[in-house]
Amino acid sequence: MATSTSLHKALVCILLLLFLPFLSLSEYYLPINPRLEKAYVALQAWKQAITADPKNLTLDWCGPHVCNYTGVFCAPAPEDRHELTVAGVDLNHGRIAGTLPEDLGLLSDLALLHLNSNRFHGGLPEAFERLQLLYELDVSNNRFQGPFPAVVLHLPSLKYLDIRFNRFRGEVPRRVFDLRLDALFLNDNQFAFSLPDSIGNSSLSVLVVANNRISGCFPRSITDLADTLNELILLNASITSCIPEDVGKLKNLTVFDVSFNNLVGPLPDSIGEMRKLEQLNVAHNNLSGDIPESICELPRLKNFTYSYNYFCGEPERCLKVRSRDDRENCIPERPHQRSEEECIAFSSKPVHCDANGCMAPPPPPPPVHY
Ligand SMILES: *[C@@H]1O[C@H](CO)[C@@H](O)[C@H](O)[C@H]1NC(C)=O
Ligand SMILES: *[C@@H]1O[C@H](CO)[C@@H](O)[C@H](O)[C@H]1NC(C)=O
Ligand SMILES: *[C@@H]1O[C@H](CO)[C@@H](O)[C@H](O)[C@H]1NC(C)=O
Ligand SMILES: *[C@@H]1O[C@H](CO)[C@@H](O)[C@H](O)[C@H]1NC(C)=O
Ligand SMILES: *[C@@H]1O[C@H](CO)[C@@H](O)[C@H](O)[C@H]1NC(C)=O
Ligand SMILES: *[C@@H]1O[C@H](CO)[C@@H](O)[C@H](O)[C@H]1NC(C)=O
Ligand SMILES: *[C@@H]1O[C@H](CO)[C@@H](O)[C@H](O)[C@H]1NC(C)=O
């Protein structure tokens, strides 16, 4: 190890000596330190792995001054404020095609990596494990494939993980919910998993898992996120259960979307306690009963969509919500409702919250000692 470090240093010195005669005076004061030298190796390897760059974003990725490259951002190194290092790479909307080489692990001070809306394929490099400062990782809207990129589980600083709109498939490891993430976007991949109870361990403020092959129950422990959760989007996730009665504990929720699932049972009254709620979408489920008036009285509610269910009662107040959709229910006197036969057929069947064994019975009361 020691030999390779000193070898490396020697190499850098030689390189610097080679370059010095060509540097202008101002560049003298921005010496290329070992961190930037490693970044140069990483970025050149990446450039090699790029097969198309229609906007020429990497055209100026030449020469050792990586801080001048388009999309590359330098900042003082965390442990040494006198040394510049590559802290961010942002190639959003580049439509770049190619792969991410293992050499990117050399960008060990990277805090931000934004690659959304490109055409990268393959997986995330194992060497990302070395990006111990990585805080925001956005690879959304690319062509990444294969299993969930488990390397992210080794990133202690990660707060924002966005891998939506790719071709990842298979299980999502439950350990992802033990990371101290702030936002997690998994939607529009081909994941097949059920939301684990460890979801309550996370510190998420935004969770979007729509359009994957999720199955199972509405995760009850999600109410443990009451202090942090802001947006919960579980749409089209094949969830089959009732909505837990205490879901209203999520008092900081502004967006709540559970549309296109197989939810059954009533809409819990407690939703009327989500005082910050602005968008509520429960459309395309098998929900029934009356819409609780308290929901329609929520002060910030702008859009309440509950079409394509079997609701049979709707308070007057609900007609005043700014944007509202109540079509295809069983509500008397309202236009565009289901047929009477359909409504009767539905209501003749009992509702089973415990389909799939979802609502486990409450634990037995603790033993009483006399
Ligand atoms: C990119 O560079 C090539 C060759 O230098 C040029 O022909 C093309 O017009 C450039 N494209 C854009 C979008 O600048
Ligand atoms: C880096 O960019 C600055 C500003 O555009 C320029 O003045 C400087 O010469 C560039 N340095 C190198 C080495 O390209
Ligand atoms: C995460 O949650 C599970 C189930 O709720 C629990 O058993 C486990 O101890 C938790 N892990 C951490 C790290 O908090
Ligand atoms: C639901 O997700 C599946 C993929 O899992 C997709 O094929 C389907 O179009 C989605 N349905 C809706 C209504 O978005
Ligand atoms: C959640 O709401 C409480 C009470 O309104 C507030 O004190 C807290 O800061 C909020 N948390 C977040 C993360 O918004
Ligand atoms: C929802 O209702 C429809 C029509 O009654 C029925 O075919 C379907 O099986 C129901 N789904 C669930 C999950 O109850
Ligand atoms: C209300 O929400 C629904 C479902 O998310 C959406 O389709 C509709 O466009 C929204 N309406 C307005 C006015 O934003």
Coordinates of N, CA, C and O in Angstrom, one line a residue, residues 140-249:
S140 N -32.0 8.6 -12.8 CA -33.3 8.3 -13.3 C -33.4 8.6 -14.8 O -32.6 9.3 -15.4
N141 N -34.3 7.9 -15.4 CA -34.6 8.0 -16.8 C -33.4 7.7 -17.7 O -32.9 8.5 -18.5
N142 N -32.8 6.5 -17.5 CA -31.7 6.0 -18.3 C -32.1 4.6 -18.7 O -33.3 4.3 -18.7
R143 N -31.2 3.8 -19.1 CA -31.5 2.4 -19.5 C -30.7 1.4 -18.7 O -30.3 0.4 -19.1
F144 N -30.5 1.8 -17.4 CA -29.8 0.9 -16.5 C -30.7 -0.4 -16.3 O -31.9 -0.3 -16.3
Q145 N -30.0 -1.5 -16.3 CA -30.8 -2.8 -16.1 C -30.1 -3.7 -15.1 O -29.1 -3.3 -14.5
G146 N -30.7 -4.8 -14.8 CA -30.1 -5.8 -13.9 C -30.8 -5.6 -12.5 O -31.8 -4.9 -12.4
P147 N -30.3 -6.3 -11.5 CA -30.9 -6.2 -10.2 C -30.7 -4.9 -9.6 O -29.9 -4.0 -10.0
F148 N -31.4 -4.7 -8.5 CA -31.3 -3.4 -7.7 C -29.8 -3.2 -7.4 O -29.1 -4.1 -7.0
P149 N -29.3 -2.0 -7.7 CA -27.9 -1.7 -7.5 C -27.5 -1.7 -6.0 O -27.5 -0.6 -5.3
A150 N -27.2 -2.9 -5.5 CA -26.9 -3.1 -4.1 C -25.8 -2.2 -3.6 O -25.7 -2.0 -2.4
V151 N -24.9 -1.7 -4.4 CA -23.8 -0.9 -4.0 C -24.3 0.3 -3.2 O -23.6 0.8 -2.3
V152 N -25.5 0.8 -3.5 CA -25.9 2.0 -2.7 C -26.1 1.7 -1.2 O -26.1 2.6 -0.4
L153 N -26.2 0.4 -0.9 CA -26.4 0.1 0.5 C -25.1 0.3 1.3 O -25.1 0.4 2.5
H154 N -24.0 0.6 0.6 CA -22.8 0.8 1.3 C -22.4 2.3 1.3 O -21.2 2.6 1.6
L155 N -23.3 3.2 1.0 CA -23.0 4.6 0.9 C -23.6 5.3 2.2 O -24.8 5.6 2.2
P156 N -22.8 5.5 3.2 CA -23.3 6.0 4.4 C -23.8 7.5 4.4 O -24.6 7.9 5.2
S157 N -23.4 8.3 3.4 CA -23.9 9.7 3.3 C -25.1 9.8 2.4 O -25.6 11.0 2.4
L158 N -25.5 8.8 1.8 CA -26.6 8.9 0.8 C -27.9 9.4 1.4 O -28.4 8.8 2.4
K159 N -28.5 10.5 0.9 CA -29.8 11.0 1.4 C -30.8 11.0 0.3 O -32.0 10.9 0.6
Y160 N -30.4 11.0 -1.0 CA -31.4 11.2 -2.1 C -31.0 10.2 -3.1 O -30.0 10.2 -3.7
L161 N -31.9 9.2 -3.3 CA -31.7 8.1 -4.2 C -32.8 8.1 -5.3 O -33.9 7.8 -4.9
D162 N -32.4 8.3 -6.5 CA -33.5 8.4 -7.5 C -33.0 7.5 -8.7 O -32.1 7.8 -9.4
I163 N -33.7 6.3 -8.8 CA -33.3 5.4 -9.8 C -34.6 5.1 -10.7 O -34.6 4.1 -11.4
R164 N -35.6 6.0 -10.7 CA -36.8 5.7 -11.4 C -36.6 5.7 -12.9 O -35.6 6.3 -13.4
F165 N -37.6 5.2 -13.6 CA -37.5 5.1 -15.1 C -36.2 4.5 -15.6 O -35.5 5.1 -16.3
N166 N -36.0 3.3 -15.1 CA -34.9 2.5 -15.7 C -35.5 1.1 -15.9 O -36.7 0.9 -15.9
R167 N -34.6 0.1 -16.1 CA -35.0 -1.3 -16.3 C -34.5 -2.2 -15.2 O -34.2 -3.4 -15.5
F168 N -34.4 -1.7 -14.0 CA -34.0 -2.6 -12.9 C -35.1 -3.5 -12.6 O -36.3 -3.2 -12.8
R169 N -34.8 -4.7 -12.2 CA -35.8 -5.7 -11.9 C -35.5 -6.5 -10.7 O -34.4 -6.5 -10.2
G170 N -36.4 -7.3 -10.2 CA -36.2 -8.2 -9.1 C -36.5 -7.5 -7.8 O -37.3 -6.6 -7.7
E171 N -36.0 -8.1 -6.7 CA -36.2 -7.7 -5.3 C -35.6 -6.3 -5.1 O -34.6 -6.0 -5.6
V172 N -36.2 -5.6 -4.2 CA -35.6 -4.4 -3.6 C -35.2 -4.8 -2.2 O -36.0 -5.2 -1.4
P173 N -33.9 -4.8 -1.9 CA -33.5 -5.3 -0.6 C -34.1 -4.5 0.6 O -34.2 -3.2 0.4
R174 N -34.6 -5.1 1.6 CA -35.2 -4.4 2.7 C -34.3 -3.4 3.4 O -34.7 -2.5 4.0
R175 N -33.0 -3.7 3.2 CA -32.0 -2.9 3.9 C -32.0 -1.5 3.4 O -31.5 -0.5 4.0
V176 N -32.6 -1.3 2.2 CA -32.6 0.1 1.7 C -33.4 1.0 2.6 O -33.2 2.2 2.6
F177 N -34.3 0.4 3.3 CA -35.1 1.2 4.2 C -34.4 1.5 5.6 O -34.9 2.2 6.4
D178 N -33.3 0.8 5.8 CA -32.5 1.1 7.0 C -31.5 2.2 6.7 O -30.8 2.7 7.6
L179 N -31.3 2.6 5.5 CA -30.5 3.8 5.1 C -31.2 5.0 5.6 O -32.4 5.1 5.7
R180 N -30.4 6.0 6.0 CA -31.1 7.3 6.5 C -31.4 8.2 5.3 O -31.0 9.3 5.2
L181 N -32.2 7.6 4.4 CA -32.5 8.4 3.2 C -33.6 9.4 3.4 O -34.5 9.2 4.3
D182 N -33.5 10.5 2.7 CA -34.6 11.5 2.8 C -35.6 11.3 1.6 O -36.8 11.5 1.8
A183 N -35.1 10.9 0.5 CA -36.0 10.7 -0.7 C -35.6 9.5 -1.4 O -34.5 9.2 -1.6
L184 N -36.6 8.7 -1.8 CA -36.4 7.4 -2.5 C -37.4 7.3 -3.6 O -38.6 7.3 -3.4
F185 N -36.9 7.2 -4.9 CA -37.7 7.1 -6.0 C -37.4 5.8 -6.7 O -36.3 5.6 -7.3
L186 N -38.3 4.8 -6.7 CA -38.1 3.5 -7.3 C -39.0 3.3 -8.5 O -38.9 2.3 -9.1
N187 N -39.9 4.3 -8.7 CA -41.0 4.0 -9.7 C -40.5 3.8 -11.1 O -39.4 4.1 -11.5
D188 N -41.4 3.1 -11.8 CA -41.2 2.8 -13.2 C -39.9 2.0 -13.5 O -39.1 2.4 -14.3
N189 N -39.8 0.9 -12.8 CA -38.8 -0.1 -13.1 C -39.6 -1.4 -13.1 O -40.8 -1.4 -13.2
Q190 N -38.9 -2.5 -13.1 CA -39.6 -3.8 -13.1 C -39.3 -4.6 -11.8 O -39.1 -5.8 -11.8
F191 N -39.3 -3.8 -10.7 CA -39.1 -4.5 -9.4 C -40.3 -5.3 -9.0 O -41.4 -4.9 -9.4
A192 N -40.1 -6.4 -8.3 CA -41.2 -7.2 -7.8 C -40.9 -7.4 -6.3 O -39.9 -8.1 -6.0
F193 N -41.6 -6.8 -5.5 CA -41.3 -7.0 -4.1 C -42.5 -6.5 -3.3 O -43.5 -6.0 -3.8
S194 N -42.5 -6.8 -2.0 CA -43.6 -6.2 -1.1 C -42.9 -5.3 -0.1 O -41.8 -5.5 0.3
L195 N -43.6 -4.2 0.2 CA -43.0 -3.2 1.1 C -42.8 -3.8 2.5 O -43.8 -4.3 3.1
P196 N -41.6 -3.8 3.0 CA -41.4 -4.5 4.2 C -41.7 -3.6 5.4 O -41.9 -2.4 5.3
D197 N -41.9 -4.2 6.6 CA -42.2 -3.4 7.7 C -41.1 -2.5 8.2 O -41.3 -1.5 8.9
S198 N -39.9 -2.9 7.7 CA -38.7 -2.0 8.1 C -38.8 -0.6 7.5 O -38.0 0.3 7.8
I199 N -39.9 -0.4 6.7 CA -40.1 0.9 6.1 C -40.1 2.0 7.2 O -39.7 3.1 7.0
G200 N -40.6 1.6 8.3 CA -40.8 2.5 9.4 C -39.4 2.9 10.0 O -39.3 3.8 10.8
N201 N -38.3 2.2 9.7 CA -37.0 2.5 10.1 C -36.4 3.7 9.4 O -35.4 4.3 9.9
S202 N -36.9 4.0 8.2 CA -36.3 5.0 7.4 C -36.6 6.4 7.9 O -37.3 6.5 8.9
S203 N -36.0 7.4 7.3 CA -36.3 8.7 7.7 C -36.9 9.5 6.4 O -36.5 10.6 6.2
L204 N -37.6 8.8 5.6 CA -38.0 9.3 4.3 C -39.0 10.5 4.4 O -39.9 10.5 5.3
S205 N -38.8 11.4 3.6 CA -39.8 12.5 3.4 C -40.6 12.3 2.1 O -41.7 12.7 2.0
V206 N -39.9 11.6 1.2 CA -40.6 11.3 -0.1 C -40.4 9.9 -0.5 O -39.2 9.4 -0.5
L207 N -41.4 9.1 -0.7 CA -41.3 7.7 -1.2 C -42.2 7.5 -2.4 O -43.5 7.8 -2.3
V208 N -41.6 7.2 -3.5 CA -42.4 6.9 -4.7 C -42.0 5.5 -5.2 O -40.9 5.3 -5.6
V209 N -43.0 4.6 -5.2 CA -42.7 3.3 -5.7 C -43.6 2.8 -6.8 O -43.8 1.7 -7.1
A210 N -44.3 3.8 -7.5 CA -45.3 3.5 -8.4 C -44.8 2.6 -9.6 O -43.7 2.7 -10.0
N211 N -45.8 1.9 -10.2 CA -45.5 1.2 -11.5 C -44.4 0.2 -11.4 O -43.5 0.2 -12.2
N212 N -44.4 -0.6 -10.3 CA -43.5 -1.7 -10.2 C -44.5 -2.9 -9.9 O -45.6 -2.7 -9.6
R213 N -43.9 -4.1 -9.9 CA -44.8 -5.2 -9.5 C -44.7 -5.4 -8.0 O -44.0 -6.4 -7.5
I214 N -45.2 -4.5 -7.2 CA -45.2 -4.7 -5.8 C -46.5 -5.5 -5.4 O -47.4 -5.5 -6.1
S215 N -46.4 -6.1 -4.3 CA -47.6 -6.8 -3.9 C -47.7 -6.8 -2.4 O -46.8 -6.3 -1.7
G216 N -48.8 -7.2 -1.9 CA -48.9 -7.3 -0.4 C -49.7 -6.2 0.2 O -50.6 -5.6 -0.4
C217 N -49.4 -5.9 1.4 CA -50.2 -5.1 2.3 C -49.8 -3.6 2.3 O -48.6 -3.3 1.9
F218 N -50.7 -2.8 2.7 CA -50.3 -1.4 2.9 C -49.4 -1.5 4.2 O -49.8 -2.0 5.2
P219 N -48.1 -1.0 4.1 CA -47.2 -1.2 5.2 C -47.6 -0.4 6.4 O -47.6 0.8 6.4
R220 N -48.0 -1.1 7.4 CA -48.6 -0.5 8.6 C -47.5 0.4 9.3 O -47.9 1.4 9.9
S221 N -46.3 0.0 9.3 CA -45.3 0.7 10.1 C -45.0 2.0 9.4 O -44.2 2.8 9.9
I222 N -45.6 2.3 8.3 CA -45.3 3.6 7.6 C -45.7 4.8 8.5 O -45.1 5.8 8.4
T223 N -46.6 4.5 9.4 CA -47.0 5.6 10.3 C -45.9 6.0 11.3 O -45.9 7.1 11.9
D224 N -44.8 5.2 11.4 CA -43.7 5.6 12.1 C -42.9 6.7 11.5 O -42.1 7.3 12.1
L225 N -43.3 7.0 10.2 CA -42.6 8.1 9.5 C -43.4 9.4 9.7 O -43.2 10.4 8.9
A226 N -44.3 9.5 10.7 CA -45.2 10.6 10.9 C -44.4 12.0 10.9 O -44.9 13.0 10.3
D227 N -43.2 12.0 11.4 CA -42.5 13.3 11.5 C -41.9 13.7 10.3 O -41.5 14.9 10.1
T228 N -41.6 12.8 9.4 CA -40.8 13.2 8.2 C -41.6 13.1 6.9 O -41.4 13.9 6.0
L229 N -42.5 12.1 6.8 CA -43.1 11.8 5.4 C -43.9 13.0 4.9 O -44.9 13.4 5.5
N230 N -43.6 13.4 3.7 CA -44.2 14.5 3.0 C -45.1 14.0 1.8 O -46.1 14.6 1.5
E231 N -44.5 13.1 1.0 CA -45.2 12.6 -0.2 C -45.1 11.1 -0.1 O -44.0 10.5 0.0
L232 N -46.3 10.5 -0.3 CA -46.3 9.0 -0.4 C -47.1 8.6 -1.6 O -48.3 8.9 -1.7
I233 N -46.3 8.1 -2.5 CA -46.9 7.7 -3.8 C -46.8 6.2 -4.0 O -45.7 5.7 -4.3
L234 N -47.8 5.5 -3.8 CA -47.8 4.0 -3.9 C -48.8 3.6 -5.0 O -49.5 2.6 -4.9
L235 N -48.8 4.4 -6.1 CA -49.8 4.1 -7.1 C -49.4 2.9 -8.0 O -48.3 2.6 -8.2
N236 N -50.5 2.2 -8.4 CA -50.3 1.0 -9.3 C -49.2 0.0 -8.7 O -48.3 -0.3 -9.3
A237 N -49.5 -0.3 -7.5 CA -48.5 -1.2 -6.8 C -49.1 -2.5 -6.3 O -48.5 -3.2 -5.5
S238 N -50.2 -2.9 -6.8 CA -50.9 -4.1 -6.5 C -51.1 -4.3 -5.0 O -50.9 -5.5 -4.5
I239 N -51.3 -3.3 -4.2 CA -51.5 -3.4 -2.8 C -53.0 -3.9 -2.5 O -53.9 -3.3 -3.0
T240 N -53.1 -5.0 -1.7 CA -54.3 -5.6 -1.5 C -54.6 -5.6 0.0 O -54.1 -6.5 0.7
S241 N -55.3 -4.6 0.5 CA -55.6 -4.6 1.9 C -56.5 -3.4 2.2 O -56.9 -2.7 1.2
C242 N -56.9 -3.2 3.4 CA -57.6 -2.0 3.8 C -56.5 -0.9 4.0 O -55.4 -1.2 4.2
I243 N -56.9 0.3 4.0 CA -56.0 1.4 4.4 C -56.1 1.4 5.9 O -57.1 1.5 6.5
P244 N -54.9 1.3 6.6 CA -54.9 1.3 8.1 C -55.7 2.5 8.6 O -55.5 3.6 8.1
E245 N -56.5 2.2 9.7 CA -57.3 3.3 10.2 C -56.5 4.4 10.8 O -56.9 5.6 10.8
D246 N -55.3 4.1 11.2 CA -54.5 5.2 11.9 C -53.5 5.9 10.9 O -52.6 6.6 11.3
V247 N -53.8 5.8 9.6 CA -52.9 6.4 8.6 C -52.9 7.9 8.7 O -51.9 8.5 8.3
G248 N -53.9 8.5 9.4 CA -53.9 9.9 9.6 C -52.8 10.4 10.5 O -52.6 11.6 10.6
K249 N -52.1 9.5 11.1 CA -50.9 9.9 11.9 C -49.9 10.6 11.1 O -49.0 11.3 11.6

